[in-house]
Tab-separated table of C-alpha atoms in Angstrom:
chain	number	residue	atom	x	y	z
A	4	MET	CA	13.333	14.991	12.863
A	5	SER	CA	11.719	12.123	14.785
A	6	ILE	CA	14.072	11.239	17.637
A	7	GLY	CA	12.421	7.845	18.119
A	8	ILE	CA	12.900	6.816	14.486
A	9	ALA	CA	16.507	8.054	14.498
A	10	ILE	CA	17.240	6.030	17.650
A	11	MET	CA	15.689	2.978	16.040
A	12	GLY	CA	17.909	3.556	12.996
A	13	LEU	CA	20.891	3.792	15.370
A	14	LEU	CA	20.032	0.440	16.961
A	15	VAL	CA	19.386	-1.305	13.641
A	16	GLY	CA	22.556	0.157	12.156
A	17	GLY	CA	24.506	-1.069	15.161
A	18	LEU	CA	23.104	-4.590	14.855
A	19	VAL	CA	23.834	-4.677	11.136
A	20	GLY	CA	27.370	-3.442	11.752
A	21	ILE	CA	28.008	-6.118	14.399
A	22	THR	CA	26.238	-9.122	12.876
A	23	GLY	CA	26.076	-8.343	9.157
A	24	VAL	CA	22.395	-9.342	9.145
A	25	GLY	CA	20.342	-7.609	6.466
A	26	GLY	CA	18.615	-4.452	7.637
A	27	ALA	CA	15.259	-5.310	6.049
A	28	ALA	CA	14.778	-8.409	8.197
A	29	LEU	CA	15.184	-6.188	11.265
A	30	LEU	CA	13.795	-2.868	10.127
A	31	THR	CA	10.543	-3.695	8.341
A	32	PRO	CA	8.993	-5.687	11.233
A	33	ILE	CA	10.028	-2.952	13.711
A	34	LEU	CA	8.433	-0.239	11.574
A	35	MET	CA	5.219	-2.242	11.435
A	36	PHE	CA	5.348	-2.810	15.191
A	37	LEU	CA	5.554	0.962	15.650
A	38	GLY	CA	2.297	1.377	13.757
A	39	ILE	CA	3.535	2.204	10.269
A	40	SER	CA	1.423	0.518	7.594
A	41	PRO	CA	3.043	-2.531	5.951
A	42	SER	CA	3.003	-0.976	2.477
A	43	ILE	CA	4.783	2.192	3.669
A	44	ALA	CA	7.200	0.163	5.800
A	45	VAL	CA	8.166	-2.012	2.819
A	46	GLY	CA	8.546	0.892	0.383
A	47	SER	CA	10.483	3.063	2.819
A	48	ASP	CA	12.755	0.186	3.808
A	49	LEU	CA	13.564	-0.474	0.135
A	50	MET	CA	14.504	3.182	-0.373
A	51	TYR	CA	16.609	3.157	2.799
A	52	ASN	CA	18.385	-0.028	1.652
A	53	SER	CA	19.024	1.470	-1.774
A	54	ILE	CA	20.900	4.408	-0.247
A	55	THR	CA	22.879	2.332	2.257
A	56	LYS	CA	23.825	-0.384	-0.246
A	57	PHE	CA	25.129	2.173	-2.760
A	58	PHE	CA	28.365	2.759	-0.844
A	59	GLY	CA	29.059	-0.952	-0.453
A	60	ALA	CA	28.381	-1.555	-4.136
A	61	VAL	CA	30.821	1.169	-5.176
A	62	GLN	CA	33.509	-0.178	-2.847
A	63	HIS	CA	33.227	-3.763	-4.090
A	64	SER	CA	33.182	-2.597	-7.695
A	65	ARG	CA	36.446	-0.734	-7.106
A	66	GLN	CA	37.953	-3.788	-5.421
A	67	LYS	CA	36.945	-5.955	-8.413
A	68	THR	CA	35.161	-8.457	-6.169
A	69	VAL	CA	32.005	-8.583	-8.304
A	70	ARG	CA	30.967	-11.396	-10.662
A	71	TRP	CA	29.174	-9.189	-13.170
A	72	ASP	CA	27.979	-12.186	-15.211
A	73	ILE	CA	26.028	-13.478	-12.196
A	74	VAL	CA	24.729	-9.977	-11.393
A	75	ARG	CA	23.323	-9.706	-14.940
A	76	GLN	CA	21.715	-13.148	-14.839
A	77	LEU	CA	20.102	-12.554	-11.452
A	78	ALA	CA	18.902	-9.092	-12.515
A	79	LEU	CA	17.293	-10.514	-15.664
A	80	GLY	CA	14.964	-12.407	-13.336
A	81	SER	CA	14.806	-10.320	-10.172
A	82	ILE	CA	13.909	-6.973	-11.728
A	83	PRO	CA	10.895	-8.376	-13.642
A	84	GLY	CA	10.000	-10.165	-10.380
A	85	ALA	CA	10.035	-6.871	-8.474
A	86	ILE	CA	7.962	-5.198	-11.199
A	87	THR	CA	5.447	-8.048	-10.984
A	88	ALA	CA	5.233	-7.580	-7.207
A	89	VAL	CA	4.385	-3.875	-7.553
A	90	ILE	CA	1.821	-4.645	-10.255
A	91	ILE	CA	0.201	-7.170	-7.917
A	92	LEU	CA	0.107	-4.682	-5.051
A	93	HIS	CA	-1.129	-1.729	-7.097
A	94	PHE	CA	-3.371	-3.067	-9.824
A	95	CYS	CA	-4.744	-6.160	-8.108
A	96	GLN	CA	-5.995	-4.442	-4.953
A	97	PRO	CA	-9.614	-5.524	-5.525
A	98	ILE	CA	-8.458	-9.143	-5.268
A	99	PHE	CA	-7.246	-8.673	-1.702
A	100	TYR	CA	-9.791	-8.316	1.056
A	101	ASP	CA	-7.138	-6.530	3.124
A	102	GLN	CA	-3.950	-5.639	1.264
A	103	GLU	CA	-2.111	-4.525	4.393
A	104	LYS	CA	-2.888	-7.834	6.099
A	105	PHE	CA	-1.736	-9.714	3.000
A	106	MET	CA	1.627	-7.913	3.103
A	107	LYS	CA	1.977	-8.492	6.845
A	108	VAL	CA	1.294	-12.226	6.519
A	109	SER	CA	3.622	-12.486	3.510
A	110	LEU	CA	6.388	-10.784	5.477
A	111	GLY	CA	5.917	-13.206	8.365
A	112	TYR	CA	6.229	-16.267	6.134
A	113	VAL	CA	9.287	-14.849	4.364
A	114	LEU	CA	11.039	-14.070	7.671
A	115	ILE	CA	10.412	-17.622	8.915
A	116	PHE	CA	11.599	-19.096	5.591
A	117	THR	CA	14.730	-16.906	5.604
A	118	ALA	CA	15.577	-17.883	9.180
A	119	CYS	CA	15.178	-21.615	8.436
A	120	LEU	CA	17.222	-21.375	5.241
A	121	THR	CA	19.970	-19.444	7.016
A	122	LEU	CA	20.110	-22.033	9.786
A	123	TYR	CA	20.260	-24.880	7.264
A	124	GLN	CA	23.031	-23.130	5.350
A	125	ALA	CA	25.041	-22.595	8.527
A	126	LEU	CA	24.753	-26.245	9.578
A	127	PHE	CA	24.889	-28.235	6.347
A	128	HIS	CA	26.172	-26.185	3.397
A	129	ARG	CA	29.631	-27.798	3.445
A	130	LYS	CA	28.074	-31.212	2.831
A	131	VAL	CA	26.255	-30.123	-0.346
A	132	ARG	CA	27.848	-29.920	-3.764
A	133	VAL	CA	27.178	-26.645	-5.514
A	134	LEU	CA	24.773	-26.713	-8.427
A	135	GLU	CA	27.536	-25.505	-10.742
A	136	ASP	CA	29.134	-28.964	-10.506
A	137	LYS	CA	25.972	-30.794	-11.547
A	138	ILE	CA	24.492	-28.969	-14.550
A	139	ASP	CA	25.681	-27.487	-17.832
A	140	ALA	CA	26.261	-23.779	-18.363
A	141	LYS	CA	23.041	-23.132	-20.317
A	142	THR	CA	20.850	-24.785	-17.695
A	143	LYS	CA	22.697	-22.910	-14.957
A	144	VAL	CA	21.859	-19.562	-16.572
A	145	SER	CA	18.171	-20.511	-16.897
A	146	VAL	CA	18.000	-21.643	-13.265
A	147	THR	CA	19.675	-18.402	-12.130
A	148	ILE	CA	17.178	-16.233	-14.020
A	149	ILE	CA	14.173	-18.183	-12.736
A	150	LEU	CA	15.471	-18.096	-9.170
A	151	GLY	CA	16.117	-14.376	-9.560
A	152	PHE	CA	12.504	-13.828	-10.605
A	153	VAL	CA	11.093	-15.725	-7.623
A	154	LEU	CA	13.326	-13.980	-5.086
A	155	GLY	CA	12.817	-10.605	-6.783
A	156	LEU	CA	9.068	-11.096	-6.386
A	157	ILE	CA	9.581	-11.794	-2.678
A	158	VAL	CA	11.756	-8.699	-2.227
A	159	GLY	CA	9.245	-6.530	-4.090
A	160	LEU	CA	6.435	-7.716	-1.829
A	161	THR	CA	8.214	-7.685	1.531
A	162	SER	CA	11.587	-5.839	1.110
A	163	VAL	CA	13.239	-8.855	2.804
A	164	GLY	CA	15.847	-11.081	1.164
A	165	SER	CA	17.710	-8.796	-1.248
A	166	GLY	CA	20.924	-9.775	0.530
A	167	SER	CA	20.328	-12.872	2.635
A	168	LEU	CA	18.228	-14.990	0.261
A	169	PHE	CA	20.322	-14.202	-2.799
A	170	ALA	CA	23.568	-14.804	-0.895
A	171	ILE	CA	22.420	-18.244	0.231
A	172	ALA	CA	21.203	-19.061	-3.282
A	173	MET	CA	24.572	-18.124	-4.790
A	174	LEU	CA	26.371	-20.126	-2.114
A	175	PHE	CA	24.573	-23.277	-3.241
A	176	MET	CA	24.730	-22.500	-6.954
A	177	TYR	CA	28.212	-21.134	-7.636
A	178	ARG	CA	31.772	-21.809	-6.621
A	179	MET	CA	33.373	-18.448	-5.824
A	180	LEU	CA	35.592	-16.700	-3.311
A	181	PRO	CA	33.898	-15.306	-0.171
A	182	SER	CA	34.831	-11.769	-1.233
A	183	GLN	CA	33.194	-12.359	-4.620
A	184	LEU	CA	30.075	-13.757	-2.977
A	185	VAL	CA	29.692	-10.682	-0.782
A	186	GLY	CA	30.521	-8.223	-3.550
A	187	THR	CA	28.225	-9.840	-6.113
A	188	ASP	CA	25.409	-10.035	-3.569
A	189	ILE	CA	25.695	-6.366	-2.551
A	190	VAL	CA	25.932	-5.024	-6.115
A	191	HIS	CA	22.938	-7.042	-7.301
A	192	ALA	CA	20.990	-6.089	-4.168
A	193	PHE	CA	21.686	-2.424	-4.861
A	194	PHE	CA	20.192	-2.620	-8.358
A	195	LEU	CA	17.220	-4.669	-7.167
A	196	VAL	CA	16.249	-2.553	-4.159
A	197	THR	CA	16.803	0.707	-6.065
A	198	ILE	CA	14.418	-0.257	-8.848
A	199	SER	CA	11.963	-1.724	-6.324
A	200	ALA	CA	12.112	1.464	-4.232
A	201	LEU	CA	11.465	3.668	-7.271
A	202	LEU	CA	8.497	1.503	-8.225
A	203	HIS	CA	7.058	1.751	-4.707
A	204	ALA	CA	7.676	5.508	-4.705
A	205	GLY	CA	5.789	5.718	-7.982
A	206	ILE	CA	2.656	4.344	-6.322
A	207	GLY	CA	3.104	6.588	-3.265
A	208	LYS	CA	4.369	3.948	-0.834
A	209	VAL	CA	7.589	5.639	0.342
A	210	ASP	CA	7.802	8.021	3.297
A	211	PHE	CA	10.909	10.078	2.451
A	212	LEU	CA	11.015	11.832	5.830
A	213	LEU	CA	11.011	8.428	7.513
A	214	VAL	CA	13.869	7.302	5.250
A	215	LEU	CA	15.879	10.419	6.109
A	216	ASN	CA	15.417	9.888	9.854
A	217	LEU	CA	16.498	6.251	9.533
A	218	ILE	CA	19.654	7.204	7.649
A	219	ILE	CA	20.531	9.900	10.192
A	220	GLY	CA	20.379	7.290	12.934
A	221	SER	CA	21.794	4.246	11.179
A	222	VAL	CA	25.013	5.714	9.769
A	223	PRO	CA	26.456	6.524	13.240
A	224	GLY	CA	25.183	3.134	14.439
A	225	VAL	CA	27.114	1.234	11.782
A	226	ILE	CA	30.260	3.297	12.358
A	227	MET	CA	30.173	2.795	16.131
A	228	ALA	CA	29.498	-0.931	15.732
A	229	LEU	CA	32.414	-1.402	13.348
A	230	ARG	CA	34.727	0.501	15.680
A	231	SER	CA	33.565	-1.462	18.705
A	232	THR	CA	34.082	-4.827	16.972
A	233	SER	CA	37.568	-3.720	15.923
A	234	TRP	CA	38.302	-2.713	19.527
A	235	VAL	CA	37.075	-6.080	20.830
A	236	LYS	CA	39.260	-7.957	18.330
A	237	LEU	CA	42.285	-5.891	19.355
A	238	ARG	CA	41.572	-6.585	23.027
A	239	PHE	CA	41.448	-10.339	22.407
A	240	LEU	CA	44.562	-10.259	20.239
A	241	GLY	CA	46.396	-8.242	22.890
């Protein structure tokens, strides 16, 4: 086992447990900074996210906090989008002068876009009427599928956005309870990153030992973070 990778998983897991920020936005850039190629970093991060999101998806499904109609509509677009991303990366290599550089630049743009969109959502989302109030049901389904395809393509290329981008999109498109938003987002993200991870594994872009080391580190990190936040809340309440 790589102690360094496990410690990194511990830190990322702790940050995710405290802030709720998606692991891909933290993990993929760190892996690349440590010298892991962008293609392996993306594929391995997708596999890692698939495993970690499974437990959340099961829990929300049991709690009945999932809008399955929205999950299906998003998946109708996002899964073909992820497949298209892998096709681009695998079969269109001659088009790219440097595929690894292309993925690195794409990741940078997506991280900047995600950060700006998150900031906008935090500051102004209460002033915007959701799309559900403005369009008919048929148009809403079409928009959801198209949006799913675009964001699925982004996730397939960079591993970033399976949670954050889709959550923000649903926040602006649908009127639902916060628990439903979280549950729907996690369940859809699980299906998307699982299929994306399997596709990347199929073209040899997943380092399974790296994934194992990350999981070994991140699980204790999340647990300790959740316990520490609970302790802090109790201290303030006391």
